[in-house]
């Protein structure tokens, strides 16, 4: 009876080992020397563990590692990535729009970026010259040589969204000057963002009061963004300079009328 029980146990163990090693190189070793496995010699680590789900030798759950893995460590499983990929850099902010008075092309809020064209594009001041030949040198720091040149460069500064230039070319003694530079800059940008400028027409040559003061009358058409309203703007701007220095915008007399176009 004891011999029969031992034989049965050995048979079950043999079936379990065969099922565990069916796809491994150990199977060939077992055929050559079955006693080496029956006497519980340790199996290679890469075979893992075999778990007997029930007492029936025919139902075996295998938990074996592939035969081509040599190390004893379990492979690290890649965790699935969740959510959307992170955005690189800072998120963009929407522009803040604030209406401005529009005097002397002088007032305006939003982000600090300009819309300057390529140098070989036509200048927005309607001079017929390219931007490089007309207003670009003045925007880059060259002082305007006369009041009309300053008027053209200030007009295109509104078209191209250049608040710093507009602030720098405004006289500190004029009505458009503001002490709070941050608020002033936002006001200028708001005006730029609210309207589209449709061209400049200079109505008269500069009328000099004296060597350091001159008036220029001009017209332009502006369209409020998001609407079909077009307005004709007519302004007489006063420009001043101190001791033959650079010309600056001082103040303007502005009128608005609905356009017939």
PDB file of C-alpha atoms in Angstrom:
ATOM      1  CA  UNK A   1       0.000   0.000   0.000  1.00  0.00           C
ATOM      2  CA  UNK A   2       2.787   2.474   0.895  1.00  0.00           C
ATOM      3  CA  UNK A   3       4.634   1.620  -2.324  1.00  0.00           C
ATOM      4  CA  UNK A   4       1.490   2.293  -4.375  1.00  0.00           C
ATOM      5  CA  UNK A   5       0.926   5.670  -2.703  1.00  0.00           C
ATOM      6  CA  UNK A   6       4.536   6.683  -3.322  1.00  0.00           C
ATOM      7  CA  UNK A   7       4.197   5.675  -6.975  1.00  0.00           C
ATOM      8  CA  UNK A   8       1.027   7.769  -7.348  1.00  0.00           C
ATOM      9  CA  UNK A   9       2.651  10.808  -5.769  1.00  0.00           C
ATOM     10  CA  UNK A  10       5.632  10.477  -8.027  1.00  0.00           C
ATOM     11  CA  UNK A  11       3.364  10.215 -11.068  1.00  0.00           C
ATOM     12  CA  UNK A  12       1.577  13.447 -10.118  1.00  0.00           C
ATOM     13  CA  UNK A  13       4.875  15.211  -9.574  1.00  0.00           C
ATOM     14  CA  UNK A  14       6.116  13.978 -12.956  1.00  0.00           C
ATOM     15  CA  UNK A  15       3.009  15.293 -14.718  1.00  0.00           C
ATOM     16  CA  UNK A  16       3.342  18.666 -12.975  1.00  0.00           C
ATOM     17  CA  UNK A  17       6.979  19.036 -13.964  1.00  0.00           C
ATOM     18  CA  UNK A  18       6.241  17.958 -17.551  1.00  0.00           C
ATOM     19  CA  UNK A  19       3.492  20.562 -17.846  1.00  0.00           C
ATOM     20  CA  UNK A  20       5.736  23.245 -16.359  1.00  0.00           C
ATOM     21  CA  UNK A  21       8.688  22.499 -18.594  1.00  0.00           C
ATOM     22  CA  UNK A  22       6.874  21.502 -21.791  1.00  0.00           C
ATOM     23  CA  UNK A  23       8.229  24.537 -23.663  1.00  0.00           C
ATOM     24  CA  UNK A  24      11.615  24.723 -22.018  1.00  0.00           C
ATOM     25  CA  UNK A  25      14.986  23.190 -22.491  1.00  0.00           C
ATOM     26  CA  UNK A  26      14.589  21.350 -19.167  1.00  0.00           C
ATOM     27  CA  UNK A  27      12.226  18.898 -20.874  1.00  0.00           C
ATOM     28  CA  UNK A  28      15.147  17.383 -22.782  1.00  0.00           C
ATOM     29  CA  UNK A  29      17.172  17.205 -19.600  1.00  0.00           C
ATOM     30  CA  UNK A  30      14.292  15.407 -17.880  1.00  0.00           C
ATOM     31  CA  UNK A  31      14.153  12.692 -20.557  1.00  0.00           C
ATOM     32  CA  UNK A  32      17.810  12.015 -20.064  1.00  0.00           C
ATOM     33  CA  UNK A  33      17.739  12.071 -16.278  1.00  0.00           C
ATOM     34  CA  UNK A  34      14.232  12.053 -14.751  1.00  0.00           C
ATOM     35  CA  UNK A  35      15.571  11.355 -11.290  1.00  0.00           C
ATOM     36  CA  UNK A  36      17.256  14.766 -11.197  1.00  0.00           C
ATOM     37  CA  UNK A  37      13.825  16.408 -11.179  1.00  0.00           C
ATOM     38  CA  UNK A  38      12.038  13.853  -9.009  1.00  0.00           C
ATOM     39  CA  UNK A  39      14.511  14.458  -6.234  1.00  0.00           C
ATOM     40  CA  UNK A  40      13.558  18.136  -6.125  1.00  0.00           C
ATOM     41  CA  UNK A  41      16.648  19.672  -7.501  1.00  0.00           C
ATOM     42  CA  UNK A  42      15.991  23.436  -7.845  1.00  0.00           C
ATOM     43  CA  UNK A  43      14.591  24.572 -11.190  1.00  0.00           C
ATOM     44  CA  UNK A  44      16.169  27.462 -13.101  1.00  0.00           C
ATOM     45  CA  UNK A  45      14.963  30.839 -11.862  1.00  0.00           C
ATOM     46  CA  UNK A  46      13.681  31.888 -15.283  1.00  0.00           C
ATOM     47  CA  UNK A  47      11.022  29.150 -15.153  1.00  0.00           C
ATOM     48  CA  UNK A  48       9.246  30.924 -12.332  1.00  0.00           C
ATOM     49  CA  UNK A  49       6.653  29.030 -10.307  1.00  0.00           C
ATOM     50  CA  UNK A  50       4.087  26.500 -11.371  1.00  0.00           C
ATOM     51  CA  UNK A  51       0.843  26.659  -9.448  1.00  0.00           C
ATOM     52  CA  UNK A  52      -1.483  23.683  -9.153  1.00  0.00           C
ATOM     53  CA  UNK A  53      -4.998  25.060  -9.391  1.00  0.00           C
ATOM     54  CA  UNK A  54      -6.637  21.814  -8.371  1.00  0.00           C
ATOM     55  CA  UNK A  55      -5.566  18.374  -7.320  1.00  0.00           C
ATOM     56  CA  UNK A  56      -6.123  17.035 -10.808  1.00  0.00           C
ATOM     57  CA  UNK A  57      -2.778  16.913 -12.563  1.00  0.00           C
ATOM     58  CA  UNK A  58      -4.459  17.782 -15.839  1.00  0.00           C
ATOM     59  CA  UNK A  59      -5.364  21.354 -14.663  1.00  0.00           C
ATOM     60  CA  UNK A  60      -2.170  23.317 -14.181  1.00  0.00           C
ATOM     61  CA  UNK A  61      -1.708  27.070 -14.350  1.00  0.00           C
ATOM     62  CA  UNK A  62       1.737  27.961 -15.560  1.00  0.00           C
ATOM     63  CA  UNK A  63       3.530  31.123 -14.542  1.00  0.00           C
ATOM     64  CA  UNK A  64       6.735  30.605 -16.493  1.00  0.00           C
ATOM     65  CA  UNK A  65       9.004  33.268 -17.902  1.00  0.00           C
ATOM     66  CA  UNK A  66      10.145  32.959 -21.550  1.00  0.00           C
ATOM     67  CA  UNK A  67      13.173  30.753 -22.100  1.00  0.00           C
ATOM     68  CA  UNK A  68      15.262  33.541 -23.675  1.00  0.00           C
ATOM     69  CA  UNK A  69      15.382  35.621 -20.464  1.00  0.00           C
ATOM     70  CA  UNK A  70      18.559  34.982 -18.498  1.00  0.00           C
ATOM     71  CA  UNK A  71      18.186  37.231 -15.451  1.00  0.00           C
ATOM     72  CA  UNK A  72      16.346  36.381 -12.251  1.00  0.00           C
ATOM     73  CA  UNK A  73      14.455  39.641 -12.017  1.00  0.00           C
ATOM     74  CA  UNK A  74      10.864  40.138 -13.116  1.00  0.00           C
ATOM     75  CA  UNK A  75      10.390  42.502 -16.083  1.00  0.00           C
ATOM     76  CA  UNK A  76       9.108  45.968 -15.255  1.00  0.00           C
ATOM     77  CA  UNK A  77       5.718  46.577 -16.814  1.00  0.00           C
ATOM     78  CA  UNK A  78       5.181  49.933 -18.474  1.00  0.00           C
ATOM     79  CA  UNK A  79       2.318  51.750 -16.827  1.00  0.00           C
ATOM     80  CA  UNK A  80      -0.221  53.131 -19.289  1.00  0.00           C
ATOM     81  CA  UNK A  81      -0.059  56.893 -19.727  1.00  0.00           C
ATOM     82  CA  UNK A  82      -3.202  58.713 -18.787  1.00  0.00           C
ATOM     83  CA  UNK A  83      -4.522  62.087 -19.779  1.00  0.00           C
ATOM     84  CA  UNK A  84      -3.374  64.513 -22.441  1.00  0.00           C
ATOM     85  CA  UNK A  85       0.327  65.258 -23.023  1.00  0.00           C
ATOM     86  CA  UNK A  86       1.673  68.208 -21.130  1.00  0.00           C
ATOM     87  CA  UNK A  87       2.005  71.434 -23.078  1.00  0.00           C
ATOM     88  CA  UNK A  88       5.524  72.753 -23.504  1.00  0.00           C
ATOM     89  CA  UNK A  89       5.990  76.362 -22.551  1.00  0.00           C
ATOM     90  CA  UNK A  90       3.445  78.773 -21.205  1.00  0.00           C
ATOM     91  CA  UNK A  91      -0.106  78.795 -22.437  1.00  0.00           C
ATOM     92  CA  UNK A  92      -1.116  81.694 -24.589  1.00  0.00           C
ATOM     93  CA  UNK A  93      -3.332  84.359 -23.135  1.00  0.00           C
ATOM     94  CA  UNK A  94      -6.157  85.963 -25.027  1.00  0.00           C
ATOM     95  CA  UNK A  95      -5.762  89.605 -25.852  1.00  0.00           C
ATOM     96  CA  UNK A  96      -7.295  92.168 -23.550  1.00  0.00           C
ATOM     97  CA  UNK A  97      -9.115  94.886 -25.409  1.00  0.00           C
ATOM     98  CA  UNK A  98      -9.735  98.380 -24.089  1.00  0.00           C
ATOM     99  CA  UNK A  99     -11.137 101.274 -26.082  1.00  0.00           C
ATOM    100  CA  UNK A 100      -9.036 104.403 -26.390  1.00  0.00           C
ATOM    101  CA  UNK A 101      -9.621 108.005 -27.298  1.00  0.00           C
ATOM    102  CA  UNK A 102      -7.828 107.691 -30.643  1.00  0.00           C
ATOM    103  CA  UNK A 103      -6.489 111.232 -30.512  1.00  0.00           C
ATOM    104  CA  UNK A 104      -3.347 111.779 -32.538  1.00  0.00           C
ATOM    105  CA  UNK A 105      -3.387 108.103 -33.237  1.00  0.00           C
ATOM    106  CA  UNK A 106      -2.461 108.211 -29.618  1.00  0.00           C
ATOM    107  CA  UNK A 107      -4.146 105.819 -27.374  1.00  0.00           C
ATOM    108  CA  UNK A 108      -4.667 102.146 -26.624  1.00  0.00           C
ATOM    109  CA  UNK A 109      -4.455  97.018 -24.137  1.00  0.00           C
ATOM    110  CA  UNK A 110      -3.205  93.569 -24.744  1.00  0.00           C
ATOM    111  CA  UNK A 111      -0.118  91.479 -25.253  1.00  0.00           C
ATOM    112  CA  UNK A 112       3.122  93.046 -26.429  1.00  0.00           C
ATOM    113  CA  UNK A 113       3.598  91.833 -29.987  1.00  0.00           C
ATOM    114  CA  UNK A 114       3.791  93.836 -33.169  1.00  0.00           C
ATOM    115  CA  UNK A 115       2.508  93.239 -36.686  1.00  0.00           C
ATOM    116  CA  UNK A 116       5.323  94.777 -38.676  1.00  0.00           C
ATOM    117  CA  UNK A 117       5.491  93.540 -42.268  1.00  0.00           C
ATOM    118  CA  UNK A 118       8.517  92.375 -44.223  1.00  0.00           C
ATOM    119  CA  UNK A 119      10.857  95.184 -45.269  1.00  0.00           C
ATOM    120  CA  UNK A 120       9.961  94.841 -48.941  1.00  0.00           C
ATOM    121  CA  UNK A 121       6.198  95.103 -48.312  1.00  0.00           C
ATOM    122  CA  UNK A 122       4.410  98.360 -49.077  1.00  0.00           C
ATOM    123  CA  UNK A 123       4.272 100.706 -46.119  1.00  0.00           C
ATOM    124  CA  UNK A 124       0.825 101.144 -44.562  1.00  0.00           C
ATOM    125  CA  UNK A 125       1.079 104.960 -44.612  1.00  0.00           C
ATOM    126  CA  UNK A 126       0.052 105.035 -48.303  1.00  0.00           C
ATOM    127  CA  UNK A 127       3.290 106.679 -49.410  1.00  0.00           C
ATOM    128  CA  UNK A 128       3.798 104.090 -52.162  1.00  0.00           C
ATOM    129  CA  UNK A 129       7.250 103.166 -50.816  1.00  0.00           C
ATOM    130  CA  UNK A 130       8.277  99.937 -49.144  1.00  0.00           C
ATOM    131  CA  UNK A 131       8.355  99.682 -45.370  1.00  0.00           C
ATOM    132  CA  UNK A 132      12.176  99.557 -45.450  1.00  0.00           C
ATOM    133  CA  UNK A 133      12.321 102.773 -47.472  1.00  0.00           C
ATOM    134  CA  UNK A 134       9.666 104.622 -45.478  1.00  0.00           C
ATOM    135  CA  UNK A 135       8.767 104.121 -41.813  1.00  0.00           C
ATOM    136  CA  UNK A 136      10.988 101.206 -40.755  1.00  0.00           C
ATOM    137  CA  UNK A 137      14.166 103.278 -40.115  1.00  0.00           C
ATOM    138  CA  UNK A 138      12.159 105.658 -37.916  1.00  0.00           C
ATOM    139  CA  UNK A 139      10.579 102.769 -36.006  1.00  0.00           C
ATOM    140  CA  UNK A 140      14.068 101.356 -35.525  1.00  0.00           C
ATOM    141  CA  UNK A 141      15.300 104.554 -33.851  1.00  0.00           C
ATOM    142  CA  UNK A 142      16.094 107.135 -36.519  1.00  0.00           C
ATOM    143  CA  UNK A 143      14.449 110.467 -35.534  1.00  0.00           C
ATOM    144  CA  UNK A 144      11.748 111.741 -37.908  1.00  0.00           C
ATOM    145  CA  UNK A 145      13.182 114.590 -39.968  1.00  0.00           C
ATOM    146  CA  UNK A 146       9.935 116.594 -40.208  1.00  0.00           C
ATOM    147  CA  UNK A 147       6.340 116.616 -38.844  1.00  0.00           C
ATOM    148  CA  UNK A 148       4.875 114.711 -41.814  1.00  0.00           C
ATOM    149  CA  UNK A 149       7.429 111.912 -41.475  1.00  0.00           C
ATOM    150  CA  UNK A 150       6.517 111.670 -37.795  1.00  0.00           C
ATOM    151  CA  UNK A 151       2.803 111.608 -38.671  1.00  0.00           C
ATOM    152  CA  UNK A 152       3.303 108.749 -41.136  1.00  0.00           C
ATOM    153  CA  UNK A 153       5.438 106.750 -38.704  1.00  0.00           C
ATOM    154  CA  UNK A 154       2.912 107.191 -35.901  1.00  0.00           C
ATOM    155  CA  UNK A 155       0.055 106.109 -38.159  1.00  0.00           C
ATOM    156  CA  UNK A 156       1.877 102.912 -39.155  1.00  0.00           C
ATOM    157  CA  UNK A 157       2.786 102.343 -35.502  1.00  0.00           C
ATOM    158  CA  UNK A 158      -0.942 101.939 -34.863  1.00  0.00           C
ATOM    159  CA  UNK A 159      -1.273  99.634 -37.853  1.00  0.00           C
ATOM    160  CA  UNK A 160       1.717  97.528 -36.725  1.00  0.00           C
ATOM    161  CA  UNK A 161       0.956  97.626 -32.990  1.00  0.00           C
ATOM    162  CA  UNK A 162       4.023  99.506 -31.725  1.00  0.00           C
ATOM    163  CA  UNK A 163       2.970 101.133 -28.433  1.00  0.00           C
ATOM    164  CA  UNK A 164       6.495 101.896 -27.243  1.00  0.00           C
ATOM    165  CA  UNK A 165       7.201 104.031 -30.307  1.00  0.00           C
ATOM    166  CA  UNK A 166       3.953 105.951 -29.868  1.00  0.00           C
ATOM    167  CA  UNK A 167       4.761 106.651 -26.230  1.00  0.00           C
ATOM    168  CA  UNK A 168       8.322 107.730 -27.030  1.00  0.00           C
ATOM    169  CA  UNK A 169       7.155 110.189 -29.705  1.00  0.00           C
ATOM    170  CA  UNK A 170       4.505 111.873 -27.529  1.00  0.00           C
ATOM    171  CA  UNK A 171       5.438 115.166 -25.893  1.00  0.00           C
ATOM    172  CA  UNK A 172       5.396 115.151 -22.093  1.00  0.00           C
ATOM    173  CA  UNK A 173       3.756 118.588 -22.204  1.00  0.00           C
ATOM    174  CA  UNK A 174       0.873 117.458 -24.431  1.00  0.00           C
ATOM    175  CA  UNK A 175      -2.635 116.331 -23.562  1.00  0.00           C
ATOM    176  CA  UNK A 176      -2.001 112.707 -24.544  1.00  0.00           C
ATOM    177  CA  UNK A 177       0.918 112.125 -22.158  1.00  0.00           C
ATOM    178  CA  UNK A 178       0.229 109.764 -19.221  1.00  0.00           C
ATOM    179  CA  UNK A 179       2.338 109.213 -16.132  1.00  0.00           C
ATOM    180  CA  UNK A 180       1.267 105.586 -15.725  1.00  0.00           C
ATOM    181  CA  UNK A 181       3.189 103.936 -18.547  1.00  0.00           C
ATOM    182  CA  UNK A 182       1.702 100.455 -18.017  1.00  0.00           C
ATOM    183  CA  UNK A 183      -1.882 101.691 -18.172  1.00  0.00           C
ATOM    184  CA  UNK A 184      -1.060 103.937 -21.128  1.00  0.00           C
ATOM    185  CA  UNK A 185       0.498 101.069 -23.060  1.00  0.00           C
ATOM    186  CA  UNK A 186      -2.554  98.870 -22.488  1.00  0.00           C
ATOM    187  CA  UNK A 187      -4.791 101.682 -23.677  1.00  0.00           C
ATOM    188  CA  UNK A 188      -2.795 102.066 -26.904  1.00  0.00           C
ATOM    189  CA  UNK A 189      -2.799  98.331 -27.581  1.00  0.00           C
ATOM    190  CA  UNK A 190      -6.544  98.182 -26.970  1.00  0.00           C
ATOM    191  CA  UNK A 191      -7.114 100.843 -29.604  1.00  0.00           C
ATOM    192  CA  UNK A 192      -4.877  98.982 -32.070  1.00  0.00           C
ATOM    193  CA  UNK A 193      -6.754  95.746 -31.469  1.00  0.00           C
ATOM    194  CA  UNK A 194     -10.193  97.286 -31.743  1.00  0.00           C
ATOM    195  CA  UNK A 195      -9.825  98.920 -35.163  1.00  0.00           C
ATOM    196  CA  UNK A 196      -8.497  98.179 -38.649  1.00  0.00           C
ATOM    197  CA  UNK A 197      -6.820 101.158 -40.348  1.00  0.00           C
ATOM    198  CA  UNK A 198      -7.688 101.561 -44.023  1.00  0.00           C
ATOM    199  CA  UNK A 199      -5.170 104.122 -45.244  1.00  0.00           C
ATOM    200  CA  UNK A 200      -3.826 107.612 -44.635  1.00  0.00           C
ATOM    201  CA  UNK A 201      -4.461 110.772 -46.627  1.00  0.00           C
ATOM    202  CA  UNK A 202      -2.492 113.909 -45.766  1.00  0.00           C
ATOM    203  CA  UNK A 203      -4.691 116.930 -46.497  1.00  0.00           C
ATOM    204  CA  UNK A 204      -2.091 119.678 -46.245  1.00  0.00           C
ATOM    205  CA  UNK A 205       1.566 120.346 -45.921  1.00  0.00           C
ATOM    206  CA  UNK A 206       2.929 121.137 -42.488  1.00  0.00           C
ATOM    207  CA  UNK A 207       1.845 124.603 -41.357  1.00  0.00           C
ATOM    208  CA  UNK A 208       4.692 125.952 -39.231  1.00  0.00           C
ATOM    209  CA  UNK A 209       3.805 128.270 -36.384  1.00  0.00           C
ATOM    210  CA  UNK A 210       7.514 128.725 -35.754  1.00  0.00           C
ATOM    211  CA  UNK A 211      10.648 126.656 -36.151  1.00  0.00           C
ATOM    212  CA  UNK A 212       9.656 124.297 -33.344  1.00  0.00           C
ATOM    213  CA  UNK A 213       5.895 123.987 -33.808  1.00  0.00           C
ATOM    214  CA  UNK A 214       3.810 122.840 -36.789  1.00  0.00           C
ATOM    215  CA  UNK A 215       0.292 121.595 -37.592  1.00  0.00           C
ATOM    216  CA  UNK A 216      -0.693 118.885 -40.095  1.00  0.00           C
ATOM    217  CA  UNK A 217      -4.221 117.923 -41.178  1.00  0.00           C
ATOM    218  CA  UNK A 218      -4.922 114.378 -42.323  1.00  0.00           C
ATOM    219  CA  UNK A 219      -7.755 111.897 -42.876  1.00  0.00           C
ATOM    220  CA  UNK A 220      -7.997 108.166 -42.414  1.00  0.00           C
ATOM    221  CA  UNK A 221     -10.665 105.498 -42.410  1.00  0.00           C
ATOM    222  CA  UNK A 222     -11.009 102.984 -39.598  1.00  0.00           C
ATOM    223  CA  UNK A 223     -13.258  99.931 -39.250  1.00  0.00           C
ATOM    224  CA  UNK A 224     -14.252  98.491 -35.892  1.00  0.00           C
ATOM    225  CA  UNK A 225     -13.387  94.791 -35.762  1.00  0.00           C
ATOM    226  CA  UNK A 226     -16.383  92.503 -35.662  1.00  0.00           C
ATOM    227  CA  UNK A 227     -18.631  95.024 -37.411  1.00  0.00           C
ATOM    228  CA  UNK A 228     -19.102  96.656 -40.807  1.00  0.00           C
ATOM    229  CA  UNK A 229     -19.010 100.186 -39.434  1.00  0.00           C
ATOM    230  CA  UNK A 230     -16.485 102.403 -41.172  1.00  0.00           C
ATOM    231  CA  UNK A 231     -15.622 105.841 -39.844  1.00  0.00           C
ATOM    232  CA  UNK A 232     -13.818 108.744 -41.409  1.00  0.00           C
ATOM    233  CA  UNK A 233     -11.366 110.325 -39.003  1.00  0.00           C
ATOM    234  CA  UNK A 234     -10.210 113.876 -39.644  1.00  0.00           C
ATOM    235  CA  UNK A 235      -7.572 115.339 -37.357  1.00  0.00           C
ATOM    236  CA  UNK A 236      -5.340 118.356 -37.172  1.00  0.00           C
ATOM    237  CA  UNK A 237      -2.300 117.324 -35.171  1.00  0.00           C
ATOM    238  CA  UNK A 238       0.175 119.657 -33.528  1.00  0.00           C
ATOM    239  CA  UNK A 239       3.827 118.659 -33.442  1.00  0.00           C
ATOM    240  CA  UNK A 240       6.560 120.302 -31.392  1.00  0.00           C
ATOM    241  CA  UNK A 241      10.259 120.014 -30.762  1.00  0.00           C
ATOM    242  CA  UNK A 242      12.628 121.548 -28.231  1.00  0.00           C
ATOM    243  CA  UNK A 243      15.819 123.303 -29.347  1.00  0.00           C
ATOM    244  CA  UNK A 244      15.843 121.704 -32.780  1.00  0.00           C
ATOM    245  CA  UNK A 245      15.497 118.255 -31.211  1.00  0.00           C
ATOM    246  CA  UNK A 246      13.315 115.402 -32.498  1.00  0.00           C
ATOM    247  CA  UNK A 247       9.733 116.146 -33.471  1.00  0.00           C
ATOM    248  CA  UNK A 248       7.059 114.924 -31.013  1.00  0.00           C
ATOM    249  CA  UNK A 249       3.289 114.676 -31.133  1.00  0.00           C
ATOM    250  CA  UNK A 250       1.736 117.303 -28.820  1.00  0.00           C
ATOM    251  CA  UNK A 251      -2.037 117.193 -29.239  1.00  0.00           C
ATOM    252  CA  UNK A 252      -4.778 116.841 -31.836  1.00  0.00           C
ATOM    253  CA  UNK A 253      -8.220 118.119 -32.754  1.00  0.00           C
ATOM    254  CA  UNK A 254     -10.142 115.017 -33.878  1.00  0.00           C
ATOM    255  CA  UNK A 255     -13.481 114.577 -35.624  1.00  0.00           C
ATOM    256  CA  UNK A 256     -15.343 111.361 -36.480  1.00  0.00           C
ATOM    257  CA  UNK A 257     -18.007 110.935 -39.165  1.00  0.00           C
ATOM    258  CA  UNK A 258     -19.725 107.868 -40.643  1.00  0.00           C
ATOM    259  CA  UNK A 259     -18.103 106.876 -43.906  1.00  0.00           C
ATOM    260  CA  UNK A 260     -20.071 106.948 -47.167  1.00  0.00           C
ATOM    261  CA  UNK A 261     -18.025 104.022 -48.521  1.00  0.00           C
TER     262      UNK A 261
END
